[in-house]
């Protein structure tokens, strides 16, 4: 059986200790096994990163950026192989995997601008013969911990920018689909990165806890579920580390009575069921304003969902694939059961989908549930499956109150033709990423990504301009070169320019 190991100091390593099965969710079979790093292996990776730092820190930014230019080319040349690896372990259909990779590559393109992004500010003559400037210096060894649902894009949110800023990186990918992540790290090595600058350790809580407690690790970027995000943030902070921890979501779309209903249905289909709903920006709740809008939405959705195709990643005509594990499949089905038991109406039932030839895969079909209310467990918690729930409300304000009261605040969207309503919504809703007739308002690579409330712990968002600030620390230098022969007198008061 193939073993997925680690990448430490430029070498592929299998430490031969613990292993965990990696499933092919489309077939339900074990495809590979992944090495689970003990503390000592993680410490080896941290040591490699620490050793590589002094030289990498002093490598001119333009040279660091050139590695990223080559890396981008290698990602493009190996796109098919990367998407195959994503499909085999995550289950994502190739067109969706290609989209994930492209969004990831855009972060590499942004990182190529490092020489420009790292420029500081300069002020001449802040005092007599005194000049002052700021610099953005790398932190040292920084770590990333990533989730299963974007095994390529989310790591690419982190390490290209961290590395191009002059840091050395230790990445702990999801143990459920580790191969694509390891493969892109090997491509970065091939692009000419010095050994030790980028390291990958596969593992579980033991590996994560080692990164959180090791004093050589300066900063931690995390993306995953909210309970773990909160734990990571608190532990990293308690150990004096900078931390950004992005958590879970429950993204609502308001469907206004004046919305173009056919367009809203098309957009909702992709945003609710794409990637089996396993996106942190998936729209999982449609809040219909007024019964007429709700009835029209449910009827049109029900009709459109007849054409939804769930199946294996190998057939690009499929709309979405299986969910990640058998356990997760059962969890998603459990939420549908609980909504039904709580009195909601399952309009389209995906609990028992037929996927001929793949009877043991972890499939859940597209599911539509009407008459959901905020008291229901299926409404309160993140389902992370191909399930769209409809909540009926009487007014736009009621819809916004619902969104604001939810513990998560990652993404949201309003479908409307009314500019005034849209403007009020974008201005006031308590959510970090907001769309107007755009169902997945995922910021492009030159902006930054982050939710509000319990969808993000920390101050700075992921990638884009915030990542430059997260992966560097500002230093202010104030310098005087007195003219020859001029001596300053003694002064005990605060220097001013008065
Ligand atoms: P997860 O929280 O289970 O795992 C994320 C990472 O944390 C993995 O590397 C995992 O090995 C590690 N981990 C798991 N349990 C741990 C523990 N007890 N202690 C230390 N580390 C632990 O998340 P997941 O199931 O892989 O991913 C899905 C979740 O990620 C969803 O909640 C989704 O909304 C969220 N997500 C959020 C964003 C965002 O940008 N906000 C993006 C993608 C995914």
Coordinates of C-alpha atoms in Angstrom, one line a residue, residues 98-378:
X98 CA -9.7 22.7 -11.2
X99 CA -11.5 25.7 -9.7
X100 CA -9.9 25.1 -6.3
X101 CA -6.5 24.9 -7.9
X102 CA -7.0 28.0 -9.9
X103 CA -8.1 30.0 -6.8
X104 CA -5.0 28.7 -5.1
X105 CA -2.7 29.7 -8.0
X106 CA -4.1 33.2 -7.8
X107 CA -2.6 33.4 -4.3
X108 CA 0.8 32.4 -5.7
X109 CA 0.5 35.1 -8.3
X110 CA -0.2 37.6 -5.6
X111 CA 2.8 36.4 -3.6
X112 CA 5.0 37.0 -6.7
X113 CA 4.4 40.8 -6.0
X114 CA 6.4 40.5 -2.7
X115 CA 9.1 43.1 -3.6
X116 CA 6.3 45.7 -4.0
X117 CA 4.2 44.4 -1.0
X118 CA 7.1 44.4 1.4
X119 CA 8.1 48.0 0.8
X120 CA 8.1 50.1 4.0
X121 CA 7.4 53.8 4.5
X122 CA 10.1 56.5 4.7
X123 CA 10.0 60.0 6.2
X124 CA 13.0 62.3 5.7
X125 CA 13.8 65.1 8.3
X126 CA 11.4 63.9 11.1
X127 CA 13.9 66.0 13.2
X128 CA 17.1 67.9 12.5
X129 CA 19.3 65.4 10.4
X130 CA 16.9 62.6 11.4
X131 CA 15.2 60.2 9.0
X132 CA 12.7 57.6 9.9
X133 CA 11.4 54.4 8.1
X134 CA 9.5 51.3 8.7
X135 CA 10.4 47.8 7.6
X136 CA 8.4 44.6 7.5
X137 CA 10.5 41.8 8.8
X138 CA 9.7 38.1 8.7
X139 CA 8.8 36.4 11.9
X140 CA 10.9 33.2 11.6
X141 CA 9.3 29.7 11.8
X142 CA 5.5 29.9 11.1
X143 CA 3.0 27.0 11.0
X144 CA -0.2 26.3 9.1
X145 CA -2.8 23.8 10.0
X146 CA -5.4 23.1 7.3
X147 CA -8.8 21.3 6.8
X148 CA -9.8 18.5 4.4
X149 CA -12.2 20.4 2.2
X150 CA -9.6 22.4 0.2
X151 CA -6.4 20.4 0.4
X152 CA -4.7 22.6 -2.2
X153 CA -6.3 26.0 -2.0
X154 CA -6.3 26.6 1.7
X155 CA -2.5 25.7 2.1
X156 CA -1.9 28.0 -0.8
X157 CA -3.7 30.8 1.1
X158 CA -0.8 30.4 3.6
X159 CA 2.6 29.2 2.7
X160 CA 3.4 31.2 -0.6
X161 CA 2.8 34.5 1.2
X162 CA 4.5 33.4 4.4
X163 CA 7.6 32.1 2.5
X164 CA 7.9 35.0 0.1
X165 CA 7.9 37.4 3.1
X166 CA 11.0 35.6 4.3
X167 CA 9.6 33.1 6.8
X168 CA 10.2 29.3 6.9
X169 CA 7.1 27.1 7.1
X170 CA 5.8 23.9 8.7
X171 CA 2.5 22.8 7.3
X172 CA 0.2 20.2 9.0
X173 CA -2.4 19.3 6.3
X174 CA -5.6 17.3 6.9
X175 CA -4.8 13.6 7.5
X176 CA -8.0 12.7 5.6
X177 CA -6.7 13.8 2.1
X178 CA -2.9 14.6 2.5
X179 CA -1.5 13.6 -1.0
X180 CA -2.4 16.7 -3.1
X181 CA -1.0 18.9 -0.3
X182 CA 2.3 17.0 -0.1
X183 CA 2.6 16.9 -3.9
X184 CA 2.3 20.7 -4.2
X185 CA 4.9 21.2 -1.5
X186 CA 7.3 18.9 -3.5
X187 CA 6.6 21.1 -6.6
X188 CA 7.7 24.1 -4.5
X189 CA 10.9 22.3 -3.7
X190 CA 11.4 21.6 -7.4
X191 CA 10.9 25.3 -8.1
X192 CA 14.2 25.9 -6.4
X193 CA 13.3 26.6 -2.8
X194 CA 16.2 25.9 -0.4
X195 CA 15.9 22.9 1.8
X196 CA 14.1 23.5 5.1
X197 CA 12.2 26.6 4.0
X198 CA 9.0 24.5 3.4
X199 CA 8.2 21.4 5.5
X200 CA 5.1 19.2 5.7
X201 CA 4.3 17.0 8.6
X202 CA 1.3 14.8 8.4
X203 CA -0.4 14.0 11.7
X204 CA -3.2 14.6 14.2
X205 CA -3.6 16.4 17.5
X206 CA -0.1 15.4 18.7
X207 CA 1.5 17.1 15.7
X208 CA -0.8 20.2 16.2
X209 CA -0.1 20.4 19.9
X210 CA 3.7 20.2 19.3
X211 CA 3.5 23.2 16.9
X212 CA 1.3 25.1 19.4
X213 CA 3.7 24.5 22.3
X214 CA 7.1 24.8 20.7
X215 CA 8.7 28.2 21.4
X216 CA 10.5 28.3 18.1
X217 CA 7.1 28.6 16.2
X218 CA 6.3 32.3 16.0
X219 CA 2.9 32.3 14.4
X220 CA 0.1 29.9 13.5
X221 CA -2.5 30.1 10.7
X222 CA -5.4 27.7 11.1
X223 CA -8.5 26.9 9.0
X224 CA -11.0 24.3 10.2
X225 CA -14.0 23.8 12.4
X226 CA -14.9 26.4 15.1
X227 CA -14.3 24.3 18.2
X228 CA -10.8 23.4 17.0
X229 CA -10.2 27.0 15.8
X230 CA -11.0 28.3 19.3
X231 CA -8.7 25.8 20.9
X232 CA -5.9 26.7 18.5
X233 CA -6.3 30.4 19.0
X234 CA -6.4 30.2 22.8
X235 CA -3.5 27.8 23.1
X236 CA -1.3 29.7 20.6
X237 CA -2.1 33.0 22.4
X238 CA -1.3 31.5 25.8
X239 CA 2.1 30.5 24.4
X240 CA 2.8 34.0 23.1
X241 CA 2.2 33.2 19.4
X242 CA 0.5 35.3 16.8
X243 CA -2.5 33.4 15.6
X244 CA -5.3 33.6 13.0
X245 CA -7.9 30.8 13.3
X246 CA -10.7 30.6 10.7
X247 CA -13.6 28.4 11.8
X248 CA -17.0 27.1 10.6
X249 CA -20.0 28.7 9.0
X250 CA -23.7 28.8 8.4
X251 CA -24.2 31.0 5.4
X252 CA -27.6 32.4 4.7
X253 CA -29.0 33.8 1.5
X254 CA -31.9 36.2 1.6
X255 CA -34.3 35.7 -1.2
X256 CA -36.4 38.9 -1.6
X257 CA -39.8 38.9 -3.2
X258 CA -38.5 41.0 -6.1
X259 CA -35.5 38.6 -6.8
X260 CA -35.1 37.1 -10.3
X261 CA -36.2 33.7 -9.0
X262 CA -34.7 31.7 -11.9
X263 CA -31.3 33.3 -11.4
X264 CA -31.5 32.8 -7.6
X265 CA -32.3 29.1 -8.0
X266 CA -29.4 28.6 -10.4
X267 CA -27.0 30.4 -8.1
X268 CA -28.3 28.6 -5.0
X269 CA -28.0 25.2 -6.7
X270 CA -24.2 25.7 -7.2
X271 CA -23.6 27.4 -3.9
X272 CA -25.6 24.8 -1.8
X273 CA -24.6 21.6 -3.5
X274 CA -21.2 22.3 -5.2
X275 CA -18.5 20.3 -3.6
X276 CA -21.3 18.4 -1.7
X277 CA -21.8 21.5 0.4
X278 CA -18.4 21.0 2.0
X279 CA -17.3 24.6 1.5
X280 CA -17.1 27.1 4.4
X281 CA -18.8 29.5 2.0
X282 CA -21.5 27.1 0.9
X283 CA -25.0 28.6 1.1
X284 CA -26.9 26.3 3.5
X285 CA -29.9 28.4 4.4
X286 CA -32.2 30.2 2.1
X287 CA -34.3 32.8 4.0
X288 CA -37.3 33.6 1.8
X289 CA -39.1 36.9 2.5
X290 CA -42.9 36.3 2.3
X291 CA -44.7 33.1 1.5
X292 CA -45.1 33.9 -2.2
X293 CA -41.3 34.0 -2.6
X294 CA -40.9 30.9 -0.4
X295 CA -43.4 28.9 -2.4
X296 CA -41.9 29.9 -5.7
X297 CA -38.4 29.2 -4.5
X298 CA -39.2 25.8 -3.2
X299 CA -41.2 24.8 -6.3
X300 CA -38.4 25.9 -8.7
X301 CA -35.7 24.3 -6.5
X302 CA -37.5 21.0 -6.4
X303 CA -37.9 21.0 -10.2
X304 CA -34.3 22.0 -10.8
X305 CA -32.9 19.4 -8.3
X306 CA -34.3 16.6 -10.5
X307 CA -31.3 17.2 -12.7
X308 CA -28.6 17.2 -10.0
X309 CA -26.1 14.5 -10.5
X310 CA -24.1 13.1 -7.6
X311 CA -21.4 10.5 -8.4
X312 CA -17.7 9.7 -8.6
X313 CA -15.1 12.3 -9.3
X314 CA -14.0 10.4 -12.4
X315 CA -17.1 11.5 -14.4
X316 CA -16.9 15.2 -15.0
X317 CA -20.6 15.2 -15.9
X318 CA -21.4 14.8 -12.2
X319 CA -22.3 18.0 -10.3
X320 CA -20.8 16.9 -7.0
X321 CA -19.2 13.9 -5.4
X322 CA -19.4 12.0 -2.1
X323 CA -18.8 13.5 1.4
X324 CA -15.4 12.9 3.0
X325 CA -16.0 9.9 5.3
X326 CA -18.6 7.3 6.2
X327 CA -18.8 8.9 9.6
X328 CA -19.5 12.3 8.0
X329 CA -22.1 10.8 5.7
X330 CA -24.0 9.5 8.8
X331 CA -23.7 12.8 10.5
X332 CA -25.3 14.7 7.5
X333 CA -28.1 12.1 7.3
X334 CA -28.6 12.5 11.1
X335 CA -29.2 16.3 10.6
X336 CA -31.8 15.6 7.9
X337 CA -33.5 13.1 10.3
X338 CA -33.5 15.6 13.1
X339 CA -35.0 18.4 11.0
X340 CA -37.8 16.0 9.9
X341 CA -38.3 14.9 13.5
X342 CA -38.5 18.6 14.6
X343 CA -41.3 19.2 12.1
X344 CA -39.6 20.5 9.0
X345 CA -40.6 19.2 5.6
X346 CA -38.0 17.2 3.6
X347 CA -39.0 18.2 0.0
X348 CA -36.2 16.6 -1.8
X349 CA -34.6 13.6 0.1
X350 CA -31.0 12.7 -0.6
X351 CA -30.6 10.3 2.2
X352 CA -30.4 7.2 0.0
X353 CA -28.9 8.1 -3.3
X354 CA -28.3 5.5 -6.0
X355 CA -24.9 5.7 -7.5
X356 CA -24.6 2.5 -9.7
X357 CA -21.2 0.9 -9.5
X358 CA -20.2 2.9 -6.4
X359 CA -22.6 1.4 -3.8
X360 CA -20.0 1.6 -1.0
X361 CA -19.1 5.3 -1.6
X362 CA -20.0 8.0 1.0
X363 CA -22.7 9.7 -1.0
X364 CA -25.5 12.0 0.1
X365 CA -27.9 13.3 -2.6
X366 CA -29.0 16.9 -2.8
X367 CA -31.5 17.6 -0.1
X368 CA -34.1 20.4 0.2
X369 CA -35.8 21.0 3.5
X370 CA -38.7 23.6 3.9
X371 CA -40.2 25.1 7.0
X372 CA -37.0 25.1 9.1
X373 CA -37.0 27.3 12.1
X374 CA -34.1 28.7 14.2
X375 CA -34.8 26.4 17.2
X376 CA -33.9 23.3 15.2
X377 CA -30.5 21.6 15.6
X378 CA -30.2 21.4 11.8

